[in-house]
Each structure stands twice: as C-alpha cells, then as structure tokens.
Amino acid sequence: MMETNNKLNNNTYIPQNQSVESESQPKIIINDAIKIYKRGKIEVVALRGLTCDFNQGEITVIMGPSGCGKTTLLNMIGGLDRLNSGNILIDGRNICHFSDTELEKYRRHKIGFVFQFLNLIPELTAEENILLPLELSGTLSNERREFIKELLDIIGLEERKTHRPDELSGGEQQRISIAAALANNPDIILCDEPTGELDSQSKNMVMGLLHSVIEKFPDKTIIIVSHDPDLKKIADKMYYIRDGAISHHFSKKELKELKNSSSEQNDFSLQDPNRAQEVALLELRELSHIINEKIKKIDKNLHAQ
Ligand SMILES: Nc1ncnc2c1ncn2[C@@H]1O[C@H](COP(=O)(O)OP(=O)(O)O)[C@@H](O)[C@H]1O
Ligand SMILES: [Mg+2]
C-alpha cells in the first residue's frame, strides 16, 4: 500500500514532503471567516467569524441545522467561492490571496467533492463516471488507470463498473461518486451531506467506505458536513456550527462518549433547548431562498422566450 501511496503522491499539486513537514500543524486552518450573500437589498450572513481547523489523516464532521452555513463553508474551502474577510490556510498557504487561475488550479488538483444529490451522469457507466474528470483534465495515464482499478476494488464495485447509475442502488451510486471524487488523487475530500438521500444500510456502507479511505490513504483530509448525527460514528474530530459560527468543538472525551451513547437522545444537537425554534426559522429562511431562486429561474426563462 505504501508503494502505491508514494507513487500517487508524485502527481499531487503540492508535493508530499511539504505536507509531511507540517505534520504537527493542521492541514487546513480557517480564521475568522466571514461570508455575506446579497439577495437584492437583503444581506445574509452565512459565515460570521468562523474559526476552526482540520488535520491530515482525519475525518472531521461538522454538524449543524439546515441554513447554518455548512455548504458555504465547504464551498470556501473548495475554492468555489471567496470569503468577504478572514483567512483559509492550506499547508500554510492562504488561498484567499490566490488569483482566479491559482484558485482554479488548486480546486482541480487538490479538492474532491462528494455531494448529497448523487451527481453521476446517467448515460455513462460507473467506470466512465469515475474516469470523466480525469479525461477532462487530460491526465489519464496508465498509472492512473491502475489507481482507478484499485479504487473500484476498495469500494467493492469492480464487478459493477460497466453498470449505469440507474442499474445501481443509491448506496452504490454514492460509493461511485466517492471514487470519482478520489480519482484525481486530491489531498482534501469535501463531503456535503453524503448520506442525505440514503437508507440506513446504504448509509452504513458509505460511512464504512469513507472510514476505509482515510485508513488506506492517511495523506488525505476528509471533511464531512451534515445534519445527520449518525456520522459521529466515523468522526476523528467534530464541530457543531450554529448560525455561521462554531458553537462547539467536541473534545476527544466528549466525542468518545457520544460514540458510545446508544441513541440520538444523547446527541448534543438535540440537547440544545432553543434549537427546535431556531431550526424552524432557519429552514423557513432556506425555503424562501429556494423559492426565490426558482422564481429567478422562471423569470430568466420567460425573459429568454
Ligand atoms: N448563493 C446564495 N445566495 C444567497 N444566500 C445564500 C446562498 N447560499 C446560501 N445562502 C444562505 O446562506 C445561509 C447558509 O446557507 P448554507 O451554507 O447553504 O447552509 P447549510 O448548508 O448549513 O444548510 C442560508 O441562510 C442560505 O439561505
Ligand atoms: Mg447545505
């Protein structure tokens, strides 16, 4: 396994020795992140001074109710969008100072995304879906093909590689999505509600897969955002976000207790007395955002006609 890791690391954007040097430092440091979205005249503060960090070789789970800023945070780490203020250090380099070209290069070489809504292309087979991002970036060497084979082996779907998404279960599709996110051998894997659409058996499979990815590739950093308390089972580190800021960083002891607790009754998020009201409010806000977006789309279509 080691041999494969070293071989693959020769192709990463930042060389392996650079990340090993900073082993005791967190891989990712986010400092006082502020992100404000504007909707017409209304400003929505999605991140309000969020500070946290993430270690290489670990799965960090960030939990929080709908609308608290989880997706926004992932988009910022993944270089899909920019903060209004604050810093994001990756291996000590501040990506907030990157030019658009540098940011695109960073995104393409260092980041793998796994989304809630299974984002496979229906016309392509499982294997083609995994190969697609590589073919687009023109980096499909024989070595990389071997890696894909290894990935299919890890996700346990080698025999399914010629199947199309509609011939696969939700859990299998999400495992293929994870393999597709890994195909480019990114340092950082960002998962947005990866178990959101899955039944409990598929969910366990996906959690098991993410867990084995970090075991087999300890040079990776996995961040999962979700409102699903079950994900604590695979967390090495866990934060809780509320209203755009970290409201709790679970200590190792708390996390251990949480993992040992039998049911969701002991879940931190459910102990918060004001939470129900807040969740309702945030969900309402999110819903109004979705409706507004839909109206905008309809307007655009009408305009185009
Ligand atoms: N592109 C956008 N434009 C305007 N508001 C947005 C946009 N994206 C997110 N928001 C708002 O920012 C807040 C945080 O959203 P988000 O990060 O998607 O939360 P979560 O992923 O935790 O549900 C919400 O109030 C949401 O409506
Ligand atoms: Mg979200």
CSV table of C-alpha atoms and ligand atoms in Angstrom, one decimal:
chain,number,residue,atom,x,y,z
A,1,MET,CA,0.0,0.0,0.0
A,2,MET,CA,2.8,2.4,0.9
A,3,GLU,CA,4.4,2.0,-2.5
A,4,THR,CA,1.1,2.9,-4.2
A,5,ASN,CA,0.7,6.0,-2.0
A,6,ASN,CA,4.2,7.3,-2.8
A,7,LYS,CA,3.7,6.7,-6.4
A,8,LEU,CA,0.4,8.6,-6.4
A,9,ASN,CA,1.8,11.4,-4.4
A,10,ASN,CA,4.3,12.3,-7.1
A,11,ASN,CA,1.3,13.6,-9.0
A,12,THR,CA,-0.3,15.8,-6.4
A,13,TYR,CA,-0.3,19.6,-6.7
A,14,ILE,CA,1.6,20.1,-3.5
A,15,PRO,CA,4.5,17.6,-3.1
A,16,GLN,CA,4.2,15.0,-0.3
A,17,ASN,CA,7.3,16.3,1.6
A,18,GLN,CA,5.7,19.7,2.0
A,19,SER,CA,2.7,18.2,3.9
A,20,VAL,CA,4.8,15.9,5.9
A,21,GLU,CA,6.9,18.8,7.1
A,22,SER,CA,3.7,20.4,8.6
A,23,GLU,CA,2.5,17.2,10.2
A,24,SER,CA,2.1,18.7,13.6
A,25,GLN,CA,0.3,21.7,12.1
A,26,PRO,CA,-3.3,21.3,11.0
A,27,LYS,CA,-3.6,20.8,7.2
A,28,ILE,CA,-6.3,23.4,7.0
A,29,ILE,CA,-6.7,26.5,9.2
A,30,ILE,CA,-9.8,28.7,8.9
A,31,ASN,CA,-9.5,32.0,10.7
A,32,ASP,CA,-12.4,34.4,11.4
A,33,ALA,CA,-14.2,33.6,8.1
A,34,ILE,CA,-17.0,35.9,7.1
A,35,LYS,CA,-19.2,35.3,4.1
A,36,ILE,CA,-22.1,37.6,3.3
A,37,TYR,CA,-24.5,36.8,0.4
A,38,LYS,CA,-26.6,39.6,-1.1
A,39,ARG,CA,-30.1,38.9,-2.3
A,40,GLY,CA,-31.3,42.2,-3.8
A,41,LYS,CA,-31.1,44.6,-0.9
A,42,ILE,CA,-31.1,41.9,1.8
A,43,GLU,CA,-27.8,40.7,3.2
A,44,VAL,CA,-27.5,37.1,4.5
A,45,VAL,CA,-24.5,36.5,6.8
A,46,ALA,CA,-23.8,32.8,6.1
A,47,LEU,CA,-20.4,32.7,8.0
A,48,ARG,CA,-19.9,35.1,10.8
A,49,GLY,CA,-16.3,34.8,12.1
A,50,LEU,CA,-16.0,31.1,11.8
A,51,THR,CA,-12.7,29.7,13.1
A,52,CYS,CA,-11.7,26.0,13.0
A,53,ASP,CA,-9.0,23.6,11.7
A,54,PHE,CA,-8.7,20.2,10.1
A,55,ASN,CA,-5.9,17.6,10.4
A,56,GLN,CA,-4.4,15.4,7.8
A,57,GLY,CA,-5.3,11.7,8.1
A,58,GLU,CA,-8.5,12.5,9.9
A,59,ILE,CA,-12.2,12.7,9.2
A,60,THR,CA,-13.7,15.9,10.6
A,61,VAL,CA,-17.5,16.0,10.9
A,62,ILE,CA,-19.3,19.4,11.1
A,63,MET,CA,-22.8,19.1,12.2
A,64,GLY,CA,-25.5,21.8,12.3
A,65,PRO,CA,-29.1,22.5,11.3
A,66,SER,CA,-30.1,23.5,7.8
A,67,GLY,CA,-29.1,27.0,6.9
A,68,CYS,CA,-26.3,27.3,9.4
A,69,GLY,CA,-23.6,27.7,6.8
A,70,LYS,CA,-22.3,24.2,6.2
A,71,THR,CA,-22.3,24.2,2.4
A,72,THR,CA,-21.0,27.7,2.4
A,73,LEU,CA,-18.0,26.6,4.4
A,74,LEU,CA,-17.2,23.7,2.1
A,75,ASN,CA,-17.5,26.0,-1.0
A,76,MET,CA,-15.0,28.3,0.6
A,77,ILE,CA,-12.5,25.5,1.5
A,78,GLY,CA,-13.0,24.1,-2.0
A,79,GLY,CA,-12.3,27.4,-3.7
A,80,LEU,CA,-15.7,27.6,-5.4
A,81,ASP,CA,-16.3,31.0,-3.9
A,82,ARG,CA,-14.5,33.6,-1.9
A,83,LEU,CA,-14.8,34.9,1.7
A,84,ASN,CA,-15.6,38.6,2.4
A,85,SER,CA,-12.9,38.5,5.0
A,86,GLY,CA,-10.9,36.0,7.0
A,87,ASN,CA,-8.2,33.5,6.0
A,88,ILE,CA,-8.1,29.9,4.8
A,89,LEU,CA,-4.6,28.4,5.1
A,90,ILE,CA,-3.9,25.1,3.3
A,91,ASP,CA,-0.5,23.7,4.1
A,92,GLY,CA,0.3,27.2,5.3
A,93,ARG,CA,-0.7,29.0,2.1
A,94,ASN,CA,-3.5,31.4,2.2
A,95,ILE,CA,-5.9,30.5,-0.6
A,96,CYS,CA,-7.8,33.8,-0.1
A,97,HIS,CA,-4.8,35.5,-1.7
A,98,PHE,CA,-4.8,33.2,-4.8
A,99,SER,CA,-5.6,34.7,-8.2
A,100,ASP,CA,-8.6,33.2,-10.0
A,101,THR,CA,-6.3,31.0,-12.1
A,102,GLU,CA,-4.4,29.8,-9.0
A,103,LEU,CA,-7.7,29.1,-7.2
A,104,GLU,CA,-8.9,27.1,-10.2
A,105,LYS,CA,-5.7,25.1,-10.3
A,106,TYR,CA,-6.0,24.5,-6.5
A,107,ARG,CA,-9.6,23.3,-6.9
A,108,ARG,CA,-8.8,21.0,-9.8
A,109,HIS,CA,-5.7,19.3,-8.2
A,110,LYS,CA,-6.3,19.3,-4.5
A,111,ILE,CA,-10.0,19.0,-4.0
A,112,GLY,CA,-12.5,16.2,-4.4
A,113,PHE,CA,-16.2,16.9,-3.9
A,114,VAL,CA,-18.9,14.4,-2.8
A,115,PHE,CA,-22.4,15.9,-2.9
A,116,GLN,CA,-25.7,14.9,-1.3
A,117,PHE,CA,-27.6,14.6,-4.5
A,118,LEU,CA,-25.9,11.8,-6.4
A,119,ASN,CA,-24.2,13.6,-9.2
A,120,LEU,CA,-23.4,10.8,-11.7
A,121,ILE,CA,-24.0,11.2,-15.4
A,122,PRO,CA,-26.9,8.8,-16.2
A,123,GLU,CA,-25.6,7.9,-19.7
A,124,LEU,CA,-22.2,6.8,-18.5
A,125,THR,CA,-21.2,3.6,-16.8
A,126,ALA,CA,-19.8,3.6,-13.3
A,127,GLU,CA,-16.2,3.4,-14.6
A,128,GLU,CA,-16.7,6.1,-17.2
A,129,ASN,CA,-18.2,8.4,-14.5
A,130,ILE,CA,-15.1,7.9,-12.4
A,131,LEU,CA,-12.8,8.4,-15.4
A,132,LEU,CA,-14.6,11.5,-16.7
A,133,PRO,CA,-13.0,14.2,-14.5
A,134,LEU,CA,-9.5,12.8,-15.4
A,135,GLU,CA,-10.2,12.7,-19.1
A,136,LEU,CA,-11.4,16.3,-19.0
A,137,SER,CA,-8.2,17.4,-17.3
A,138,GLY,CA,-6.1,15.2,-19.7
A,139,THR,CA,-4.3,13.3,-17.0
A,140,LEU,CA,-5.3,9.7,-17.8
A,141,SER,CA,-2.0,7.8,-17.5
A,142,ASN,CA,-1.7,4.0,-17.3
A,143,GLU,CA,-0.7,4.6,-13.7
A,144,ARG,CA,-3.9,6.4,-13.0
A,145,ARG,CA,-5.9,3.7,-14.7
A,146,GLU,CA,-4.3,1.2,-12.2
A,147,PHE,CA,-5.3,3.5,-9.4
A,148,ILE,CA,-8.9,3.6,-10.6
A,149,LYS,CA,-8.9,-0.2,-10.6
A,150,GLU,CA,-7.7,-0.1,-7.0
A,151,LEU,CA,-10.4,2.4,-6.1
A,152,LEU,CA,-13.1,0.2,-7.6
A,153,ASP,CA,-11.6,-2.6,-5.5
A,154,ILE,CA,-11.7,-0.6,-2.3
A,155,ILE,CA,-15.4,0.4,-2.9
A,156,GLY,CA,-16.2,-3.2,-3.7
A,157,LEU,CA,-17.8,-2.5,-7.0
A,158,GLU,CA,-15.3,-3.9,-9.5
A,159,GLU,CA,-18.0,-6.2,-11.0
A,160,ARG,CA,-20.4,-3.3,-11.3
A,161,LYS,CA,-18.1,-1.0,-13.3
A,162,THR,CA,-20.0,-1.4,-16.6
A,163,HIS,CA,-23.3,-0.7,-15.0
A,164,ARG,CA,-25.1,2.6,-15.5
A,165,PRO,CA,-26.3,4.7,-12.4
A,166,ASP,CA,-29.9,3.6,-12.8
A,167,GLU,CA,-28.8,0.0,-12.5
A,168,LEU,CA,-27.1,0.7,-9.2
A,169,SER,CA,-28.6,1.3,-5.7
A,170,GLY,CA,-28.4,4.7,-4.1
A,171,GLY,CA,-25.6,3.4,-1.8
A,172,GLU,CA,-23.7,2.0,-4.8
A,173,GLN,CA,-24.1,5.3,-6.7
A,174,GLN,CA,-22.8,7.3,-3.7
A,175,ARG,CA,-19.8,4.9,-3.5
A,176,ILE,CA,-19.1,5.5,-7.2
A,177,SER,CA,-19.4,9.3,-6.5
A,178,ILE,CA,-16.8,9.0,-3.8
A,179,ALA,CA,-14.5,7.0,-6.1
A,180,ALA,CA,-15.0,9.8,-8.7
A,181,ALA,CA,-14.1,12.4,-6.2
A,182,LEU,CA,-10.9,10.4,-5.3
A,183,ALA,CA,-9.9,9.6,-8.9
A,184,ASN,CA,-7.8,12.8,-9.3
A,185,ASN,CA,-6.0,11.9,-6.1
A,186,PRO,CA,-6.9,15.1,-4.3
A,187,ASP,CA,-5.4,15.9,-0.8
A,188,ILE,CA,-8.8,17.1,0.5
A,189,ILE,CA,-12.1,15.4,0.2
A,190,LEU,CA,-15.2,17.6,0.9
A,191,CYS,CA,-18.5,15.8,1.5
A,192,ASP,CA,-21.8,17.7,1.7
A,193,GLU,CA,-24.5,15.6,3.3
A,194,PRO,CA,-23.1,12.4,1.8
A,195,THR,CA,-25.7,10.2,3.5
A,196,GLY,CA,-28.6,12.6,3.0
A,197,GLU,CA,-30.5,10.6,0.4
A,198,LEU,CA,-29.7,7.0,1.6
A,199,ASP,CA,-31.4,4.3,3.6
A,200,SER,CA,-29.7,3.1,6.7
A,201,GLN,CA,-27.9,0.1,5.1
A,202,SER,CA,-26.5,2.2,2.3
A,203,LYS,CA,-25.6,4.9,4.8
A,204,ASN,CA,-23.5,2.4,6.8
A,205,MET,CA,-21.7,1.3,3.6
A,206,VAL,CA,-20.9,4.9,2.6
A,207,MET,CA,-19.7,5.7,6.1
A,208,GLY,CA,-17.6,2.5,6.1
A,209,LEU,CA,-16.1,3.4,2.8
A,210,LEU,CA,-15.1,6.9,3.9
A,211,HIS,CA,-13.6,5.4,7.0
A,212,SER,CA,-11.5,2.9,4.9
A,213,VAL,CA,-10.4,5.7,2.6
A,214,ILE,CA,-8.8,7.6,5.4
A,215,GLU,CA,-7.2,4.4,6.8
A,216,LYS,CA,-5.8,3.4,3.4
A,217,PHE,CA,-4.8,6.9,2.4
A,218,PRO,CA,-3.6,8.7,5.6
A,219,ASP,CA,-2.2,11.6,3.5
A,220,LYS,CA,-5.9,12.7,2.8
A,221,THR,CA,-8.0,15.1,4.8
A,222,ILE,CA,-11.7,14.4,4.8
A,223,ILE,CA,-14.3,17.0,5.9
A,224,ILE,CA,-18.0,16.0,6.1
A,225,VAL,CA,-20.8,18.4,6.8
A,226,SER,CA,-24.2,17.1,7.7
A,227,HIS,CA,-27.2,17.3,9.9
A,228,ASP,CA,-27.1,13.5,10.3
A,229,PRO,CA,-26.0,12.7,13.8
A,230,ASP,CA,-25.0,9.1,12.7
A,231,LEU,CA,-21.9,10.5,11.1
A,232,LYS,CA,-20.3,11.0,14.5
A,233,LYS,CA,-19.5,7.2,14.3
A,234,ILE,CA,-16.7,7.9,11.8
A,235,ALA,CA,-15.5,11.3,13.2
A,236,ASP,CA,-12.0,11.7,14.4
A,237,LYS,CA,-12.9,15.3,15.2
A,238,MET,CA,-16.3,17.0,15.4
A,239,TYR,CA,-17.6,20.6,15.4
A,240,TYR,CA,-21.1,21.9,15.7
A,241,ILE,CA,-22.0,25.1,13.8
A,242,ARG,CA,-24.8,27.4,14.6
A,243,ASP,CA,-25.7,30.5,12.7
A,244,GLY,CA,-22.5,30.8,10.8
A,245,ALA,CA,-20.0,30.2,13.6
A,246,ILE,CA,-18.6,27.2,15.5
A,247,SER,CA,-20.7,26.8,18.6
A,248,HIS,CA,-19.0,23.8,19.9
A,249,HIS,CA,-15.7,21.9,19.4
A,250,PHE,CA,-16.2,18.4,20.8
A,251,SER,CA,-13.2,17.3,23.0
A,252,LYS,CA,-11.8,13.8,22.3
A,253,LYS,CA,-13.6,12.7,25.6
A,254,GLU,CA,-16.9,14.1,24.6
A,255,LEU,CA,-16.7,12.6,21.1
A,256,LYS,CA,-15.9,9.2,22.7
A,257,GLU,CA,-18.9,9.5,25.0
A,258,LEU,CA,-21.1,10.5,22.1
A,259,LYS,CA,-19.9,7.5,20.1
A,260,ASN,CA,-20.6,5.1,22.9
A,261,SER,CA,-24.0,6.6,23.6
A,262,SER,CA,-26.7,4.3,22.2
A,263,SER,CA,-29.1,6.7,20.5
A,264,GLU,CA,-29.8,10.1,19.3
A,265,GLN,CA,-31.3,11.0,22.7
A,266,ASN,CA,-27.7,11.8,23.8
A,267,ASP,CA,-26.9,13.7,20.7
A,268,PHE,CA,-25.5,17.1,21.5
A,269,SER,CA,-27.6,18.9,18.9
A,270,LEU,CA,-30.8,17.6,20.5
A,271,GLN,CA,-29.9,18.8,24.0
A,272,ASP,CA,-29.9,22.5,22.9
A,273,PRO,CA,-33.1,24.0,24.3
A,274,ASN,CA,-33.6,26.7,21.7
A,275,ARG,CA,-32.7,24.5,18.8
A,276,ALA,CA,-36.2,23.5,17.7
A,277,GLN,CA,-37.3,27.1,17.2
A,278,GLU,CA,-34.1,28.0,15.5
A,279,VAL,CA,-34.2,25.1,13.1
A,280,ALA,CA,-37.7,26.0,12.2
A,281,LEU,CA,-36.6,29.6,11.5
A,282,LEU,CA,-33.5,28.6,9.5
A,283,GLU,CA,-35.5,26.1,7.5
A,284,LEU,CA,-38.0,28.7,6.7
A,285,ARG,CA,-35.2,31.0,5.6
A,286,GLU,CA,-33.7,28.3,3.4
A,287,LEU,CA,-37.1,27.5,1.9
A,288,SER,CA,-37.6,31.2,1.0
A,289,HIS,CA,-34.1,31.2,-0.6
A,290,ILE,CA,-35.0,28.1,-2.7
A,291,ILE,CA,-38.3,29.7,-3.8
A,292,ASN,CA,-36.6,32.9,-4.7
A,293,GLU,CA,-34.0,31.0,-6.8
A,294,LYS,CA,-36.9,29.2,-8.5
A,295,ILE,CA,-38.7,32.4,-9.3
A,296,LYS,CA,-35.4,33.9,-10.6
A,297,LYS,CA,-35.0,30.9,-13.0
A,298,ILE,CA,-38.6,31.2,-14.2
A,299,ASP,CA,-38.1,34.9,-14.7
A,300,LYS,CA,-35.0,34.2,-16.7
A,301,ASN,CA,-36.7,31.6,-18.9
A,302,LEU,CA,-39.6,34.0,-19.6
A,303,HIS,CA,-37.2,36.7,-20.5
A,304,ALA,CA,-35.3,34.4,-22.9
A,305,GLN,CA,-38.5,33.4,-24.7
B,1,LIG,N1,-25.9,31.7,-3.2
B,1,LIG,C1,-26.6,32.2,-2.1
B,1,LIG,N2,-27.2,33.4,-2.2
B,1,LIG,C2,-27.9,33.9,-1.2
B,1,LIG,N3,-28.0,33.3,0.0
B,1,LIG,C3,-27.4,32.1,0.2
B,1,LIG,C4,-26.6,31.5,-0.9
B,1,LIG,N4,-26.1,30.3,-0.5
B,1,LIG,C5,-26.5,30.2,0.8
B,1,LIG,N5,-27.3,31.2,1.2
B,1,LIG,C6,-27.8,31.4,2.5
B,1,LIG,O1,-26.8,31.4,3.5
B,1,LIG,C7,-27.2,30.7,4.7
B,1,LIG,C8,-26.3,29.4,4.8
B,1,LIG,O2,-26.6,28.5,3.8
B,1,LIG,P1,-25.9,27.1,3.6
B,1,LIG,O3,-24.4,27.3,3.7
B,1,LIG,O4,-26.4,26.5,2.3
B,1,LIG,O5,-26.4,26.3,4.9
B,1,LIG,P2,-26.5,24.7,5.1
B,1,LIG,O6,-25.6,24.1,4.1
B,1,LIG,O7,-26.0,24.6,6.5
B,1,LIG,O8,-27.9,24.3,5.0
B,1,LIG,C9,-28.6,30.3,4.4
B,1,LIG,O9,-29.4,31.3,5.1
B,1,LIG,C10,-28.8,30.3,2.9
B,1,LIG,O10,-30.1,30.6,2.6
B,2,MG,MG,-26.1,22.5,2.8
